[in-house]
Coordinates of C-alpha atoms in Angstrom, one line a residue:
M1 CA -22.4 6.9 190.6
D2 CA -24.4 6.6 187.2
V3 CA -23.3 2.6 187.3
K4 CA -24.7 2.7 183.2
E5 CA -23.6 5.2 181.9
Y6 CA -20.1 4.2 184.0
I7 CA -20.2 0.8 182.0
A8 CA -20.5 2.6 179.0
S9 CA -17.4 4.4 178.4
G10 CA -15.6 1.2 177.9
K11 CA -12.9 1.8 180.5
L12 CA -14.4 -1.7 181.9
E13 CA -13.2 -3.0 178.2
L14 CA -9.6 -1.9 179.2
Y15 CA -9.4 -2.5 182.8
V16 CA -9.9 -6.5 180.9
A17 CA -7.0 -5.9 179.0
G18 CA -4.7 -4.1 180.8
A19 CA -4.4 -1.4 179.7
L20 CA -5.5 1.2 182.3
S21 CA -3.2 2.5 185.0
I22 CA -2.4 1.4 188.1
E23 CA -5.6 4.3 190.1
E24 CA -7.8 3.0 187.6
N25 CA -7.2 -0.4 188.1
L26 CA -8.3 -0.2 191.5
E27 CA -11.1 2.0 190.7
V28 CA -12.3 -0.2 188.8
Q29 CA -12.1 -2.8 191.6
H30 CA -12.9 -1.0 194.1
Y31 CA -16.2 0.0 191.9
A32 CA -16.8 -3.4 191.3
I33 CA -16.5 -5.2 194.9
Q34 CA -19.5 -2.1 195.7
Y35 CA -21.6 -2.9 192.3
P36 CA -22.6 -5.9 191.5
E37 CA -23.6 -4.4 187.7
I38 CA -19.8 -3.8 187.5
R39 CA -17.9 -7.4 188.3
N40 CA -21.3 -9.5 186.5
E41 CA -20.2 -7.0 183.1
I42 CA -16.4 -7.8 183.8
E43 CA -17.0 -11.0 184.0
A44 CA -19.2 -10.8 180.8
I45 CA -15.9 -9.0 178.8
E46 CA -13.7 -11.8 179.7
R47 CA -15.7 -14.4 178.4
A48 CA -16.5 -12.8 175.7
I49 CA -12.7 -12.5 175.3
L50 CA -12.5 -15.6 175.2
A51 CA -15.3 -17.1 173.0
V52 CA -13.3 -15.1 170.4
T53 CA -9.8 -15.8 170.6
E54 CA -10.5 -19.5 170.4
A55 CA -13.0 -18.6 167.4
A56 CA -10.6 -16.8 165.3
S57 CA -7.4 -18.8 166.7
P58 CA -6.3 -21.4 163.9
K59 CA -5.7 -24.4 165.5
M60 CA -2.1 -25.9 166.1
P61 CA -0.9 -28.1 165.0
S62 CA 1.4 -30.8 168.4
D63 CA 3.9 -29.5 167.6
G64 CA 3.3 -26.0 166.3
F65 CA 4.8 -24.6 169.8
T66 CA 8.3 -26.2 169.5
K67 CA 8.7 -25.0 166.5
I68 CA 8.1 -21.5 166.8
K69 CA 10.4 -21.5 170.2
A70 CA 13.3 -22.8 168.5
R71 CA 12.4 -20.4 166.0
I72 CA 12.7 -17.6 168.9
D73 CA 15.6 -18.9 170.8
D74 CA 17.2 -17.9 167.4
V75 CA 16.8 -14.0 168.3
I76 CA 16.5 -15.1 171.7
P77 CA 18.9 -17.2 173.9
F78 CA 15.8 -18.8 175.6
T79 CA 17.2 -18.6 179.7
P80 CA 15.2 -21.1 182.3
E81 CA 13.4 -19.8 185.0
G82 CA 15.8 -19.7 187.9
S83 CA 19.3 -19.7 185.6
S84 CA 22.4 -16.8 186.4
S85 CA 21.0 -14.5 183.0
K86 CA 19.7 -11.7 184.4
G87 CA 17.8 -11.2 180.8
T88 CA 13.8 -11.0 180.0
S89 CA 12.4 -14.7 178.9
W90 CA 10.7 -14.9 175.2
G91 CA 7.1 -15.7 176.8
S92 CA 7.5 -12.8 178.8
Y93 CA 7.7 -11.2 175.3
L94 CA 4.9 -12.7 174.3
G95 CA 2.5 -12.0 177.0
W96 CA 3.5 -8.2 176.9
A97 CA 2.9 -7.9 172.8
A98 CA 0.1 -9.9 173.7
S99 CA -1.1 -7.5 175.8
V100 CA -0.8 -4.3 173.7
L101 CA -2.5 -5.9 170.4
L102 CA -5.7 -7.0 173.1
A103 CA -6.0 -3.4 174.6
V104 CA -5.2 -2.4 170.9
G105 CA -7.7 -4.5 169.4
L106 CA -10.7 -3.5 172.0
F107 CA -9.6 0.8 171.7
W108 CA -10.7 0.1 168.0
M109 CA -13.8 -1.8 168.9
Y110 CA -15.1 0.4 171.2
T111 CA -14.1 3.4 169.3
E112 CA -16.1 1.6 165.7
N113 CA -18.6 1.2 168.8
S114 CA -18.8 4.5 169.7
K115 CA -19.0 6.3 165.7
L116 CA -21.9 3.5 164.9
Q117 CA -24.2 5.0 168.3
S118 CA -23.4 8.4 166.5
E119 CA -24.2 7.5 163.5
I120 CA -27.4 5.6 165.3
E121 CA -28.4 8.4 166.7
L122 CA -27.8 11.2 163.5
T123 CA -30.6 8.6 161.8
N124 CA -32.7 8.8 164.3
K125 CA -32.5 12.5 164.2
E126 CA -33.0 12.8 160.5
K127 CA -36.5 10.5 160.4
Q128 CA -37.3 12.0 163.5
S129 CA -37.6 15.4 161.2
L130 CA -38.1 13.6 157.9
E131 CA -41.1 12.4 159.8
D132 CA -42.5 15.6 161.7
I133 CA -42.0 17.4 158.1
L134 CA -44.3 14.5 157.0
S135 CA -46.9 14.8 159.4
D136 CA -46.5 19.0 159.1
T137 CA -47.6 18.5 155.0
Q138 CA -50.2 16.2 156.1
E139 CA -51.6 18.8 158.5
E140 CA -51.7 21.4 155.8
I141 CA -53.2 19.7 153.3
T142 CA -55.2 17.9 155.9
Y143 CA -56.9 21.8 156.0
K144 CA -56.9 23.2 152.5
E145 CA -58.8 20.5 151.8
S146 CA -60.6 21.1 154.6
L147 CA -61.1 25.2 153.7
L148 CA -61.4 23.9 150.2
E149 CA -65.4 21.7 150.9
D150 CA -66.3 24.7 153.0
I151 CA -66.1 26.8 150.1
R152 CA -67.4 24.7 147.8
D153 CA -70.8 24.0 150.4
Q154 CA -74.0 24.4 148.4
N155 CA -75.6 26.8 151.4
V156 CA -71.9 29.9 150.8
T157 CA -72.5 33.0 149.6
V158 CA -69.7 34.4 146.9
I159 CA -69.4 38.5 147.7
A160 CA -67.0 40.2 145.4
L161 CA -65.4 42.8 147.5
G162 CA -63.4 45.6 144.5
G163 CA -60.9 47.6 145.6
Q164 CA -61.7 51.3 146.4
T165 CA -60.3 55.1 146.5
V166 CA -57.4 53.8 149.0
S167 CA -56.0 50.9 146.7
P168 CA -57.5 50.4 143.3
S169 CA -56.3 47.4 142.5
S170 CA -56.5 45.5 145.6
Y171 CA -59.5 42.5 146.6
A172 CA -60.8 39.7 148.0
K173 CA -63.3 37.6 148.4
A174 CA -66.3 36.2 151.1
Y175 CA -67.6 32.8 151.2
W176 CA -70.6 33.4 153.5
N177 CA -71.8 30.2 154.9
K178 CA -75.5 32.0 156.9
V179 CA -76.0 28.1 157.8
E180 CA -73.2 28.4 160.3
S181 CA -73.4 31.8 160.7
K182 CA -69.1 31.5 159.0
V183 CA -67.2 33.2 156.7
I184 CA -64.3 32.8 155.1
I185 CA -62.0 35.6 153.5
D186 CA -59.8 35.2 150.5
A187 CA -57.8 38.0 151.0
K188 CA -55.2 36.7 148.2
G189 CA -55.5 40.0 146.4
L190 CA -54.5 43.0 149.4
P191 CA -50.6 43.8 149.2
E192 CA -49.0 42.7 152.5
P193 CA -49.7 45.3 155.4
P194 CA -47.3 47.7 156.6
E195 CA -45.2 46.5 159.9
G196 CA -47.6 47.7 162.7
F197 CA -51.5 47.0 160.8
T198 CA -53.1 44.3 159.5
Y199 CA -56.2 44.3 158.0
Q200 CA -59.7 44.4 160.0
V201 CA -63.1 42.6 158.3
W202 CA -66.2 44.1 158.8
S203 CA -69.0 43.2 158.8
L204 CA -71.9 45.7 157.5
K205 CA -75.5 47.2 157.0
L206 CA -76.3 49.6 154.8
D207 CA -79.5 51.8 156.1
P208 CA -78.7 53.3 158.2
L209 CA -74.9 52.2 157.5
T210 CA -73.9 50.1 160.7
P211 CA -70.1 48.5 160.3
T212 CA -70.3 45.5 162.6
S213 CA -66.4 44.0 163.2
I214 CA -65.7 40.3 162.8
G215 CA -62.1 39.2 163.0
L216 CA -58.9 40.4 161.9
L217 CA -56.5 39.1 159.4
D218 CA -53.5 37.8 161.6
D219 CA -50.3 36.6 161.0
F220 CA -51.1 37.9 157.0
A221 CA -47.4 37.3 155.7
S222 CA -47.4 33.9 157.0
V223 CA -50.3 32.7 155.8
D224 CA -49.3 31.6 152.2
T225 CA -53.4 30.4 150.9
K226 CA -54.8 34.1 152.2
L227 CA -57.5 31.9 153.0
F228 CA -58.9 33.4 157.0
T229 CA -61.8 31.3 158.0
L230 CA -63.9 34.0 160.6
E231 CA -67.0 34.1 162.3
N232 CA -70.4 35.7 160.9
A233 CA -73.6 35.6 162.8
N234 CA -75.0 38.9 161.6
E235 CA -77.3 39.5 158.5
S236 CA -74.7 41.3 156.6
E237 CA -75.6 43.1 153.6
A238 CA -71.8 44.1 152.4
F239 CA -68.1 43.2 153.4
G240 CA -65.6 45.4 153.5
I241 CA -61.9 46.0 154.8
T242 CA -59.8 48.0 156.3
L243 CA -56.8 49.3 157.9
E244 CA -56.3 49.4 160.6
P245 CA -52.9 49.6 163.9
E246 CA -52.1 46.3 165.2
G247 CA -55.3 44.9 167.3
G248 CA -57.9 46.6 165.3
S249 CA -60.4 49.5 165.9
E250 CA -64.0 49.7 166.9
T251 CA -65.1 51.7 164.2
P252 CA -63.5 51.3 160.8
T253 CA -60.5 53.8 159.6
L254 CA -63.1 54.8 156.1
E255 CA -59.8 56.1 155.0
Q256 CA -57.9 52.8 154.3
L257 CA -61.3 51.1 153.0
Y258 CA -59.3 48.3 150.6
T259 CA -62.0 46.7 149.4
L260 CA -65.6 46.4 149.5
G261 CA -68.6 44.4 148.2
A262 CA -72.6 43.9 148.8
V263 CA -74.0 40.6 149.1
G264 CA -76.6 39.9 146.1
S265 CA -74.4 42.6 144.0

Protein backbone atom coordinates (compact mmCIF):
# COMPACT_ATOMS: atom_id res chain seq x y z
CA MET A 1 0.00 0.00 0.00
CA ASP A 2 1.16 3.54 -0.73
CA VAL A 3 1.19 5.06 2.77
CA LYS A 4 1.72 8.63 1.56
CA GLU A 5 -1.20 8.37 -0.85
CA TYR A 6 -3.41 6.92 1.89
CA ILE A 7 -2.52 9.78 4.27
CA ALA A 8 -3.21 12.35 1.53
CA SER A 9 -6.66 10.85 0.76
CA GLY A 10 -8.34 12.75 3.61
CA LYS A 11 -9.68 9.56 5.19
CA LEU A 12 -7.69 10.07 8.38
CA GLU A 13 -9.33 13.47 8.96
CA LEU A 14 -12.76 11.88 8.57
CA TYR A 15 -11.72 9.09 10.92
CA VAL A 16 -10.78 11.59 13.65
CA ALA A 17 -14.09 13.39 13.04
CA GLY A 18 -16.02 10.12 13.49
CA ALA A 19 -17.54 10.40 10.02
CA LEU A 20 -16.51 6.97 8.69
CA SER A 21 -18.45 3.73 8.63
CA ILE A 22 -17.61 0.88 11.00
CA GLU A 23 -15.79 -0.97 8.25
CA GLU A 24 -13.77 2.11 7.32
CA ASN A 25 -12.92 2.76 10.99
CA LEU A 26 -11.63 -0.80 11.33
CA GLU A 27 -9.58 -0.36 8.18
CA VAL A 28 -7.95 2.83 9.51
CA GLN A 29 -7.26 1.20 12.88
CA HIS A 30 -5.72 -1.80 11.15
CA TYR A 31 -3.41 0.39 9.08
CA ALA A 32 -2.56 2.55 12.11
CA ILE A 33 -1.27 -0.57 13.88
CA GLN A 34 0.59 -1.75 10.81
CA TYR A 35 2.11 1.58 9.73
CA PRO A 36 3.62 4.00 12.33
CA GLU A 37 3.38 6.84 9.79
CA ILE A 38 -0.42 6.54 9.74
CA ARG A 39 -0.63 6.35 13.54
CA ASN A 40 1.57 9.44 13.86
CA GLU A 41 -0.57 11.31 11.32
CA ILE A 42 -3.77 10.50 13.26
CA GLU A 43 -2.21 11.83 16.44
CA ALA A 44 -1.04 14.97 14.61
CA ILE A 45 -4.57 15.58 13.26
CA GLU A 46 -6.04 15.20 16.75
CA ARG A 47 -3.52 17.67 18.18
CA ALA A 48 -4.20 20.15 15.37
CA ILE A 49 -7.98 19.99 15.90
CA LEU A 50 -7.60 20.52 19.64
CA ALA A 51 -5.30 23.48 19.04
CA VAL A 52 -7.67 25.06 16.50
CA THR A 53 -10.67 24.48 18.74
CA GLU A 54 -8.94 26.02 21.74
CA ALA A 55 -7.80 29.05 19.75
CA ALA A 56 -11.15 29.64 18.05
CA SER A 57 -13.48 29.02 21.01
CA PRO A 58 -14.58 32.08 23.00
CA LYS A 59 -13.77 32.02 26.69
CA MET A 60 -16.82 30.91 28.69
CA PRO A 61 -17.59 32.66 31.97
CA SER A 62 -17.66 30.53 35.12
CA ASP A 63 -21.47 30.36 35.14
CA GLY A 64 -21.72 29.88 31.37
CA PHE A 65 -22.44 26.17 31.46
CA THR A 66 -25.23 26.68 34.05
CA LYS A 67 -26.90 29.32 31.85
CA ILE A 68 -26.70 27.13 28.71
CA LYS A 69 -28.06 24.14 30.62
CA ALA A 70 -31.00 26.20 31.95
CA ARG A 71 -31.92 27.35 28.43
CA ILE A 72 -31.69 23.85 27.00
CA ASP A 73 -33.84 22.48 29.85
CA ASP A 74 -36.63 24.80 28.67
CA VAL A 75 -36.73 22.81 25.43
CA ILE A 76 -35.49 19.34 26.36
CA PRO A 77 -36.19 18.23 29.94
CA PHE A 78 -32.99 17.13 31.61
CA THR A 79 -33.21 13.51 32.80
CA PRO A 80 -30.36 12.36 35.04
CA GLU A 81 -28.68 9.15 34.05
CA GLY A 82 -30.32 6.15 35.63
CA SER A 83 -33.77 7.81 36.10
CA SER A 84 -37.02 6.21 34.95
CA SER A 85 -37.27 8.51 31.87
CA LYS A 86 -36.48 6.83 28.56
CA GLY A 87 -35.70 10.09 26.73
CA THR A 88 -32.28 10.95 25.31
CA SER A 89 -30.15 13.33 27.41
CA TRP A 90 -29.40 16.80 26.04
CA GLY A 91 -25.66 16.00 26.33
CA SER A 92 -26.07 13.26 23.71
CA TYR A 93 -27.62 15.76 21.32
CA LEU A 94 -24.75 18.18 21.85
CA GLY A 95 -22.14 15.48 21.29
CA TRP A 96 -23.84 14.30 18.13
CA ALA A 97 -24.18 17.84 16.80
CA ALA A 98 -20.55 18.64 17.59
CA SER A 99 -19.39 15.51 15.75
CA VAL A 100 -21.45 16.38 12.69
CA LEU A 101 -20.18 19.98 12.67
CA LEU A 102 -16.59 18.81 13.05
CA ALA A 103 -17.01 16.28 10.23
CA VAL A 104 -18.53 18.92 7.96
CA GLY A 105 -15.75 21.37 8.83
CA LEU A 106 -13.03 18.80 8.15
CA PHE A 107 -14.65 17.78 4.86
CA TRP A 108 -14.82 21.45 3.82
CA MET A 109 -11.16 21.92 4.72
CA TYR A 110 -10.25 18.80 2.73
CA THR A 111 -12.25 20.01 -0.29
CA GLU A 112 -10.68 23.47 -0.16
CA ASN A 113 -7.22 21.94 0.17
CA SER A 114 -7.87 19.74 -2.88
CA LYS A 115 -9.00 22.80 -4.84
CA LEU A 116 -5.90 24.70 -3.80
CA GLN A 117 -3.67 21.79 -4.80
CA SER A 118 -5.37 21.64 -8.22
CA GLU A 119 -4.93 25.37 -8.71
CA ILE A 120 -1.26 25.13 -7.73
CA GLU A 121 -0.71 22.27 -10.20
CA LEU A 122 -2.45 24.25 -12.96
CA THR A 123 -0.37 27.33 -12.18
CA ASN A 124 2.83 25.28 -12.26
CA LYS A 125 1.86 23.80 -15.63
CA GLU A 126 1.11 27.25 -17.03
CA LYS A 127 4.42 28.54 -15.64
CA GLN A 128 6.30 25.63 -17.24
CA SER A 129 4.51 26.25 -20.55
CA LEU A 130 5.51 29.93 -20.49
CA GLU A 131 9.09 28.99 -19.62
CA ASP A 132 9.18 26.55 -22.56
CA ILE A 133 7.83 29.23 -24.93
CA LEU A 134 10.40 31.73 -23.62
CA SER A 135 13.19 29.19 -24.04
CA ASP A 136 12.11 28.35 -27.61
CA THR A 137 11.86 32.05 -28.45
CA GLN A 138 15.32 32.74 -27.04
CA GLU A 139 16.78 29.84 -29.02
CA GLU A 140 15.15 31.16 -32.20
CA ILE A 141 16.50 34.66 -31.57
CA THR A 142 20.00 33.28 -30.94
CA TYR A 143 19.82 31.21 -34.14
CA LYS A 144 18.71 34.19 -36.24
CA GLU A 145 21.40 36.41 -34.75
CA SER A 146 23.99 33.74 -35.60
CA LEU A 147 22.72 33.57 -39.19
CA LEU A 148 22.87 37.36 -39.46
CA GLU A 149 26.48 37.36 -38.26
CA ASP A 150 27.34 34.65 -40.81
CA ILE A 151 25.77 36.64 -43.64
CA ARG A 152 27.64 39.81 -42.63
CA ASP A 153 31.02 38.05 -42.37
CA GLN A 154 33.70 39.84 -44.40
CA ASN A 155 34.64 36.57 -46.15
CA VAL A 156 31.14 36.09 -47.58
CA THR A 157 30.49 36.39 -51.30
CA VAL A 158 26.88 37.13 -52.26
CA ILE A 159 25.56 35.46 -55.41
CA ALA A 160 22.15 36.45 -56.80
CA LEU A 161 20.21 33.53 -58.30
CA GLY A 162 17.67 34.63 -60.92
CA GLY A 163 14.48 32.87 -62.02
CA GLN A 164 14.61 30.48 -64.99
CA THR A 165 12.19 29.29 -67.67
CA VAL A 166 10.11 27.02 -65.40
CA SER A 167 9.57 29.85 -62.90
CA PRO A 168 10.73 33.29 -64.12
CA SER A 169 9.47 35.08 -61.00
CA SER A 170 11.56 32.95 -58.64
CA TYR A 171 14.76 34.23 -57.09
CA ALA A 172 17.23 33.36 -54.32
CA LYS A 173 20.57 34.40 -52.87
CA ALA A 174 23.64 32.39 -51.90
CA TYR A 175 25.94 33.71 -49.16
CA TRP A 176 29.12 31.73 -49.73
CA ASN A 177 31.88 31.74 -47.13
CA LYS A 178 34.73 30.04 -48.96
CA VAL A 179 37.01 30.19 -45.89
CA GLU A 180 34.53 28.23 -43.74
CA SER A 181 33.35 26.03 -46.65
CA LYS A 182 29.68 26.79 -46.18
CA VAL A 183 26.92 28.58 -48.03
CA ILE A 184 23.68 30.05 -46.69
CA ILE A 185 20.81 29.91 -49.17
CA ASP A 186 18.10 32.56 -48.85
CA ALA A 187 15.16 30.84 -50.56
CA LYS A 188 12.47 33.35 -49.71
CA GLY A 189 11.83 33.98 -53.42
CA LEU A 190 10.98 30.33 -54.15
CA PRO A 191 7.41 29.00 -54.13
CA GLU A 192 6.57 26.22 -51.71
CA PRO A 193 7.41 22.89 -53.37
CA PRO A 194 4.54 20.53 -54.21
CA GLU A 195 3.95 17.50 -52.01
CA GLY A 196 6.49 14.77 -52.68
CA PHE A 197 9.15 17.20 -53.97
CA THR A 198 12.00 19.23 -52.51
CA TYR A 199 14.51 21.82 -53.64
CA GLN A 200 18.09 20.67 -54.25
CA VAL A 201 21.08 23.05 -54.40
CA TRP A 202 23.92 22.47 -56.84
CA SER A 203 27.49 23.77 -56.98
CA LEU A 204 28.43 24.16 -60.65
CA LYS A 205 31.67 24.12 -62.63
CA LEU A 206 30.91 25.78 -65.95
CA ASP A 207 33.49 24.40 -68.40
CA PRO A 208 32.64 21.66 -68.77
CA LEU A 209 29.32 21.92 -66.91
CA THR A 210 29.76 19.79 -63.80
CA PRO A 211 27.02 19.86 -61.13
CA THR A 212 27.66 18.72 -57.54
CA SER A 213 24.85 18.47 -55.03
CA ILE A 214 25.51 20.34 -51.79
CA GLY A 215 22.19 19.56 -50.10
CA LEU A 216 18.42 19.78 -49.91
CA LEU A 217 16.18 22.55 -48.62
CA ASP A 218 14.24 20.14 -46.40
CA ASP A 219 11.20 21.14 -44.31
CA PHE A 220 10.81 24.15 -46.57
CA ALA A 221 7.32 25.07 -45.37
CA SER A 222 8.22 24.95 -41.64
CA VAL A 223 11.35 27.15 -41.88
CA ASP A 224 9.92 30.66 -41.55
CA THR A 225 13.22 32.44 -42.29
CA LYS A 226 13.74 30.41 -45.49
CA LEU A 227 17.48 30.48 -44.68
CA PHE A 228 19.32 27.16 -45.08
CA THR A 229 22.97 26.51 -44.20
CA LEU A 230 24.79 23.94 -46.36
CA GLU A 231 28.36 22.67 -46.55
CA ASN A 232 30.26 23.62 -49.71
CA ALA A 233 33.96 22.80 -50.09
CA ASN A 234 33.79 22.97 -53.89
CA GLU A 235 35.47 25.50 -56.18
CA SER A 236 32.06 26.76 -57.23
CA GLU A 237 31.66 28.93 -60.32
CA ALA A 238 27.86 29.09 -60.08
CA PHE A 239 24.94 27.87 -57.98
CA GLY A 240 21.62 26.46 -59.14
CA ILE A 241 18.45 25.25 -57.44
CA THR A 242 16.24 22.57 -58.98
CA LEU A 243 12.99 20.93 -57.93
CA GLU A 244 13.56 17.21 -57.33
CA PRO A 245 11.63 14.25 -55.90
CA GLU A 246 11.89 13.89 -52.09
CA GLY A 247 15.31 12.55 -51.15
CA GLY A 248 17.00 14.38 -54.04
CA SER A 249 18.56 13.25 -57.30
CA GLU A 250 22.07 12.24 -58.39
CA THR A 251 21.96 14.72 -61.26
CA PRO A 252 19.89 17.89 -61.62
CA THR A 253 16.60 17.87 -63.50
CA LEU A 254 17.34 20.81 -65.80
CA GLU A 255 13.69 21.13 -66.89
CA GLN A 256 12.99 21.97 -63.20
CA LEU A 257 15.79 24.54 -62.81
CA TYR A 258 14.19 27.31 -60.75
CA THR A 259 17.13 29.66 -60.12
CA LEU A 260 20.69 30.05 -61.37
CA GLY A 261 23.52 32.51 -60.66
CA ALA A 262 27.21 32.74 -61.43
CA VAL A 263 29.85 33.64 -58.88
CA GLY A 264 31.20 37.15 -59.48
CA SER A 265 28.50 38.07 -61.99
